[in-house]
């Protein structure tokens, strides 16, 4: 039997590489192949009568957004255009994400998609979606044993 010396830093590097591969495969930000460059973050709240969705898209105009609501999902797409900058002799660094995005967000219940109210202010898109009547009156029977 051969003795192998334990190298904890080598194992940490290996673990870090595995984690990087995992996060790259799960990340909503994709490369140039599919044309999707970033995915804006979303918050969703559900109340008894409504589902409220907030999407963070700073620096965009409402005309640059396409919002479509079905009974059980919301599809939001758009494009954040890059600003052309000319700078002489200096360096420019940007961590902003530019390009196209598209998100399909499944809803926890059905909504009346013809009565959705939308508001866009300060880079936040707010959607207020009333729940469908069938969803409001849903009763679940719980079997015990």
PDB file of C-alpha atoms in Angstrom:
ATOM      1  CA  UNK A   1       0.000   0.000   0.000  1.00  0.00           C
ATOM      2  CA  UNK A   2       1.399   3.371  -1.020  1.00  0.00           C
ATOM      3  CA  UNK A   3       1.266   6.325   1.307  1.00  0.00           C
ATOM      4  CA  UNK A   4      -0.217   9.496  -0.146  1.00  0.00           C
ATOM      5  CA  UNK A   5       0.502  12.785   1.503  1.00  0.00           C
ATOM      6  CA  UNK A   6      -2.637  14.779   2.380  1.00  0.00           C
ATOM      7  CA  UNK A   7      -2.704  18.187   0.736  1.00  0.00           C
ATOM      8  CA  UNK A   8      -5.559  20.204   2.252  1.00  0.00           C
ATOM      9  CA  UNK A   9      -5.047  23.248  -0.015  1.00  0.00           C
ATOM     10  CA  UNK A  10      -5.185  21.048  -3.108  1.00  0.00           C
ATOM     11  CA  UNK A  11      -8.507  19.676  -1.888  1.00  0.00           C
ATOM     12  CA  UNK A  12      -9.800  23.193  -1.230  1.00  0.00           C
ATOM     13  CA  UNK A  13      -8.832  24.249  -4.769  1.00  0.00           C
ATOM     14  CA  UNK A  14     -10.562  21.187  -6.164  1.00  0.00           C
ATOM     15  CA  UNK A  15     -13.684  21.931  -4.118  1.00  0.00           C
ATOM     16  CA  UNK A  16     -13.663  25.562  -5.294  1.00  0.00           C
ATOM     17  CA  UNK A  17     -13.453  24.465  -8.931  1.00  0.00           C
ATOM     18  CA  UNK A  18     -16.375  22.067  -8.444  1.00  0.00           C
ATOM     19  CA  UNK A  19     -18.451  24.810  -6.793  1.00  0.00           C
ATOM     20  CA  UNK A  20     -17.629  27.237  -9.636  1.00  0.00           C
ATOM     21  CA  UNK A  21     -18.780  24.684 -12.203  1.00  0.00           C
ATOM     22  CA  UNK A  22     -21.983  24.103 -10.218  1.00  0.00           C
ATOM     23  CA  UNK A  23     -22.803  27.811  -9.960  1.00  0.00           C
ATOM     24  CA  UNK A  24     -21.997  28.413 -13.629  1.00  0.00           C
ATOM     25  CA  UNK A  25     -24.461  25.692 -14.604  1.00  0.00           C
ATOM     26  CA  UNK A  26     -27.193  27.102 -12.335  1.00  0.00           C
ATOM     27  CA  UNK A  27     -26.592  30.810 -12.917  1.00  0.00           C
ATOM     28  CA  UNK A  28     -29.355  32.702 -14.725  1.00  0.00           C
ATOM     29  CA  UNK A  29     -26.712  34.725 -16.579  1.00  0.00           C
ATOM     30  CA  UNK A  30     -25.839  33.035 -19.830  1.00  0.00           C
ATOM     31  CA  UNK A  31     -23.296  33.658 -22.533  1.00  0.00           C
ATOM     32  CA  UNK A  32     -23.525  34.853 -26.075  1.00  0.00           C
ATOM     33  CA  UNK A  33     -24.775  31.539 -27.479  1.00  0.00           C
ATOM     34  CA  UNK A  34     -28.421  32.080 -26.638  1.00  0.00           C
ATOM     35  CA  UNK A  35     -28.382  35.880 -26.631  1.00  0.00           C
ATOM     36  CA  UNK A  36     -29.350  36.122 -22.946  1.00  0.00           C
ATOM     37  CA  UNK A  37     -26.912  38.233 -20.934  1.00  0.00           C
ATOM     38  CA  UNK A  38     -28.515  38.692 -17.537  1.00  0.00           C
ATOM     39  CA  UNK A  39     -31.634  37.932 -15.528  1.00  0.00           C
ATOM     40  CA  UNK A  40     -33.090  40.679 -13.321  1.00  0.00           C
ATOM     41  CA  UNK A  41     -34.011  39.693  -9.747  1.00  0.00           C
ATOM     42  CA  UNK A  42     -37.651  39.117  -8.783  1.00  0.00           C
ATOM     43  CA  UNK A  43     -39.676  39.325  -5.547  1.00  0.00           C
ATOM     44  CA  UNK A  44     -43.109  37.734  -5.218  1.00  0.00           C
ATOM     45  CA  UNK A  45     -45.716  38.104  -2.475  1.00  0.00           C
ATOM     46  CA  UNK A  46     -48.998  36.253  -2.254  1.00  0.00           C
ATOM     47  CA  UNK A  47     -52.011  37.436  -0.289  1.00  0.00           C
ATOM     48  CA  UNK A  48     -55.512  36.041  -0.029  1.00  0.00           C
ATOM     49  CA  UNK A  49     -56.747  37.883  -3.140  1.00  0.00           C
ATOM     50  CA  UNK A  50     -53.633  38.941  -5.082  1.00  0.00           C
ATOM     51  CA  UNK A  51     -50.177  37.965  -6.230  1.00  0.00           C
ATOM     52  CA  UNK A  52     -47.734  40.878  -6.254  1.00  0.00           C
ATOM     53  CA  UNK A  53     -44.556  40.646  -8.340  1.00  0.00           C
ATOM     54  CA  UNK A  54     -41.629  43.094  -8.320  1.00  0.00           C
ATOM     55  CA  UNK A  55     -38.865  42.994 -10.916  1.00  0.00           C
ATOM     56  CA  UNK A  56     -35.708  45.087 -10.622  1.00  0.00           C
ATOM     57  CA  UNK A  57     -34.714  46.580 -14.005  1.00  0.00           C
ATOM     58  CA  UNK A  58     -32.926  49.869 -13.353  1.00  0.00           C
ATOM     59  CA  UNK A  59     -31.893  52.081 -16.221  1.00  0.00           C
ATOM     60  CA  UNK A  60     -34.604  50.863 -18.578  1.00  0.00           C
ATOM     61  CA  UNK A  61     -37.580  52.610 -20.086  1.00  0.00           C
ATOM     62  CA  UNK A  62     -41.067  51.034 -19.949  1.00  0.00           C
ATOM     63  CA  UNK A  63     -41.086  50.873 -23.762  1.00  0.00           C
ATOM     64  CA  UNK A  64     -38.057  48.535 -23.594  1.00  0.00           C
ATOM     65  CA  UNK A  65     -39.992  45.934 -21.569  1.00  0.00           C
ATOM     66  CA  UNK A  66     -42.376  43.274 -22.861  1.00  0.00           C
ATOM     67  CA  UNK A  67     -44.663  41.837 -20.163  1.00  0.00           C
ATOM     68  CA  UNK A  68     -47.030  38.959 -20.880  1.00  0.00           C
ATOM     69  CA  UNK A  69     -49.220  37.306 -18.256  1.00  0.00           C
ATOM     70  CA  UNK A  70     -50.953  33.954 -18.648  1.00  0.00           C
ATOM     71  CA  UNK A  71     -53.193  32.401 -16.020  1.00  0.00           C
ATOM     72  CA  UNK A  72     -50.268  30.661 -14.319  1.00  0.00           C
ATOM     73  CA  UNK A  73     -47.035  32.428 -15.380  1.00  0.00           C
ATOM     74  CA  UNK A  74     -45.480  35.805 -16.166  1.00  0.00           C
ATOM     75  CA  UNK A  75     -43.016  36.264 -19.036  1.00  0.00           C
ATOM     76  CA  UNK A  76     -40.927  39.420 -18.972  1.00  0.00           C
ATOM     77  CA  UNK A  77     -38.334  40.254 -21.602  1.00  0.00           C
ATOM     78  CA  UNK A  78     -36.397  43.301 -22.663  1.00  0.00           C
ATOM     79  CA  UNK A  79     -33.046  44.710 -23.555  1.00  0.00           C
ATOM     80  CA  UNK A  80     -30.785  47.045 -21.652  1.00  0.00           C
ATOM     81  CA  UNK A  81     -28.776  48.910 -24.257  1.00  0.00           C
ATOM     82  CA  UNK A  82     -25.134  49.692 -23.645  1.00  0.00           C
ATOM     83  CA  UNK A  83     -24.199  53.344 -23.406  1.00  0.00           C
ATOM     84  CA  UNK A  84     -21.480  54.344 -25.867  1.00  0.00           C
ATOM     85  CA  UNK A  85     -18.598  55.986 -24.014  1.00  0.00           C
ATOM     86  CA  UNK A  86     -15.518  57.598 -25.430  1.00  0.00           C
ATOM     87  CA  UNK A  87     -12.719  58.293 -23.049  1.00  0.00           C
ATOM     88  CA  UNK A  88      -9.244  59.437 -23.903  1.00  0.00           C
ATOM     89  CA  UNK A  89      -6.243  58.124 -22.034  1.00  0.00           C
ATOM     90  CA  UNK A  90      -8.124  56.635 -19.093  1.00  0.00           C
ATOM     91  CA  UNK A  91      -9.576  53.309 -18.121  1.00  0.00           C
ATOM     92  CA  UNK A  92     -13.237  52.413 -17.890  1.00  0.00           C
ATOM     93  CA  UNK A  93     -14.513  49.513 -15.817  1.00  0.00           C
ATOM     94  CA  UNK A  94     -18.151  48.515 -15.765  1.00  0.00           C
ATOM     95  CA  UNK A  95     -19.921  45.807 -13.781  1.00  0.00           C
ATOM     96  CA  UNK A  96     -23.278  46.677 -15.333  1.00  0.00           C
ATOM     97  CA  UNK A  97     -24.940  43.974 -17.397  1.00  0.00           C
ATOM     98  CA  UNK A  98     -26.194  44.943 -20.822  1.00  0.00           C
ATOM     99  CA  UNK A  99     -28.092  42.998 -23.417  1.00  0.00           C
ATOM    100  CA  UNK A 100     -31.263  40.966 -23.692  1.00  0.00           C
ATOM    101  CA  UNK A 101     -33.028  39.162 -20.899  1.00  0.00           C
ATOM    102  CA  UNK A 102     -36.094  36.964 -20.609  1.00  0.00           C
ATOM    103  CA  UNK A 103     -37.659  35.529 -17.468  1.00  0.00           C
ATOM    104  CA  UNK A 104     -40.583  33.170 -17.188  1.00  0.00           C
ATOM    105  CA  UNK A 105     -41.869  33.176 -13.617  1.00  0.00           C
ATOM    106  CA  UNK A 106     -44.359  30.470 -12.642  1.00  0.00           C
ATOM    107  CA  UNK A 107     -47.108  31.719 -10.342  1.00  0.00           C
ATOM    108  CA  UNK A 108     -48.232  29.862  -7.206  1.00  0.00           C
ATOM    109  CA  UNK A 109     -51.867  29.952  -8.385  1.00  0.00           C
ATOM    110  CA  UNK A 110     -54.000  31.063 -11.291  1.00  0.00           C
ATOM    111  CA  UNK A 111     -54.664  34.758 -11.844  1.00  0.00           C
ATOM    112  CA  UNK A 112     -57.136  36.862 -13.816  1.00  0.00           C
ATOM    113  CA  UNK A 113     -54.622  37.829 -16.483  1.00  0.00           C
ATOM    114  CA  UNK A 114     -56.989  40.351 -18.089  1.00  0.00           C
ATOM    115  CA  UNK A 115     -57.069  42.434 -14.875  1.00  0.00           C
ATOM    116  CA  UNK A 116     -53.346  42.779 -14.169  1.00  0.00           C
ATOM    117  CA  UNK A 117     -52.204  46.243 -13.068  1.00  0.00           C
ATOM    118  CA  UNK A 118     -48.642  47.330 -13.835  1.00  0.00           C
ATOM    119  CA  UNK A 119     -46.552  50.222 -12.560  1.00  0.00           C
ATOM    120  CA  UNK A 120     -42.937  51.100 -13.409  1.00  0.00           C
ATOM    121  CA  UNK A 121     -41.155  53.577 -11.174  1.00  0.00           C
ATOM    122  CA  UNK A 122     -37.509  54.099 -10.180  1.00  0.00           C
ATOM    123  CA  UNK A 123     -36.348  50.960 -11.999  1.00  0.00           C
ATOM    124  CA  UNK A 124     -38.866  48.659 -10.311  1.00  0.00           C
ATOM    125  CA  UNK A 125     -41.659  47.000 -12.274  1.00  0.00           C
ATOM    126  CA  UNK A 126     -44.645  46.192 -10.040  1.00  0.00           C
ATOM    127  CA  UNK A 127     -47.351  43.792 -11.171  1.00  0.00           C
ATOM    128  CA  UNK A 128     -50.505  43.334  -9.127  1.00  0.00           C
ATOM    129  CA  UNK A 129     -52.408  40.249 -10.297  1.00  0.00           C
ATOM    130  CA  UNK A 130     -55.806  39.375  -8.820  1.00  0.00           C
ATOM    131  CA  UNK A 131     -56.278  35.681  -8.170  1.00  0.00           C
ATOM    132  CA  UNK A 132     -58.833  33.774 -10.207  1.00  0.00           C
ATOM    133  CA  UNK A 133     -62.111  33.047  -8.407  1.00  0.00           C
ATOM    134  CA  UNK A 134     -61.469  29.299  -8.550  1.00  0.00           C
ATOM    135  CA  UNK A 135     -58.190  29.853  -6.649  1.00  0.00           C
ATOM    136  CA  UNK A 136     -59.792  31.983  -3.927  1.00  0.00           C
ATOM    137  CA  UNK A 137     -62.395  29.353  -3.074  1.00  0.00           C
ATOM    138  CA  UNK A 138     -60.119  26.326  -3.227  1.00  0.00           C
ATOM    139  CA  UNK A 139     -60.540  23.967  -0.269  1.00  0.00           C
ATOM    140  CA  UNK A 140     -58.167  21.118   0.378  1.00  0.00           C
ATOM    141  CA  UNK A 141     -59.357  17.988   2.168  1.00  0.00           C
ATOM    142  CA  UNK A 142     -56.711  16.617   4.515  1.00  0.00           C
ATOM    143  CA  UNK A 143     -56.757  12.862   5.127  1.00  0.00           C
ATOM    144  CA  UNK A 144     -55.595  11.791   8.527  1.00  0.00           C
ATOM    145  CA  UNK A 145     -54.336   8.221   8.716  1.00  0.00           C
TER     146      UNK A 145
END
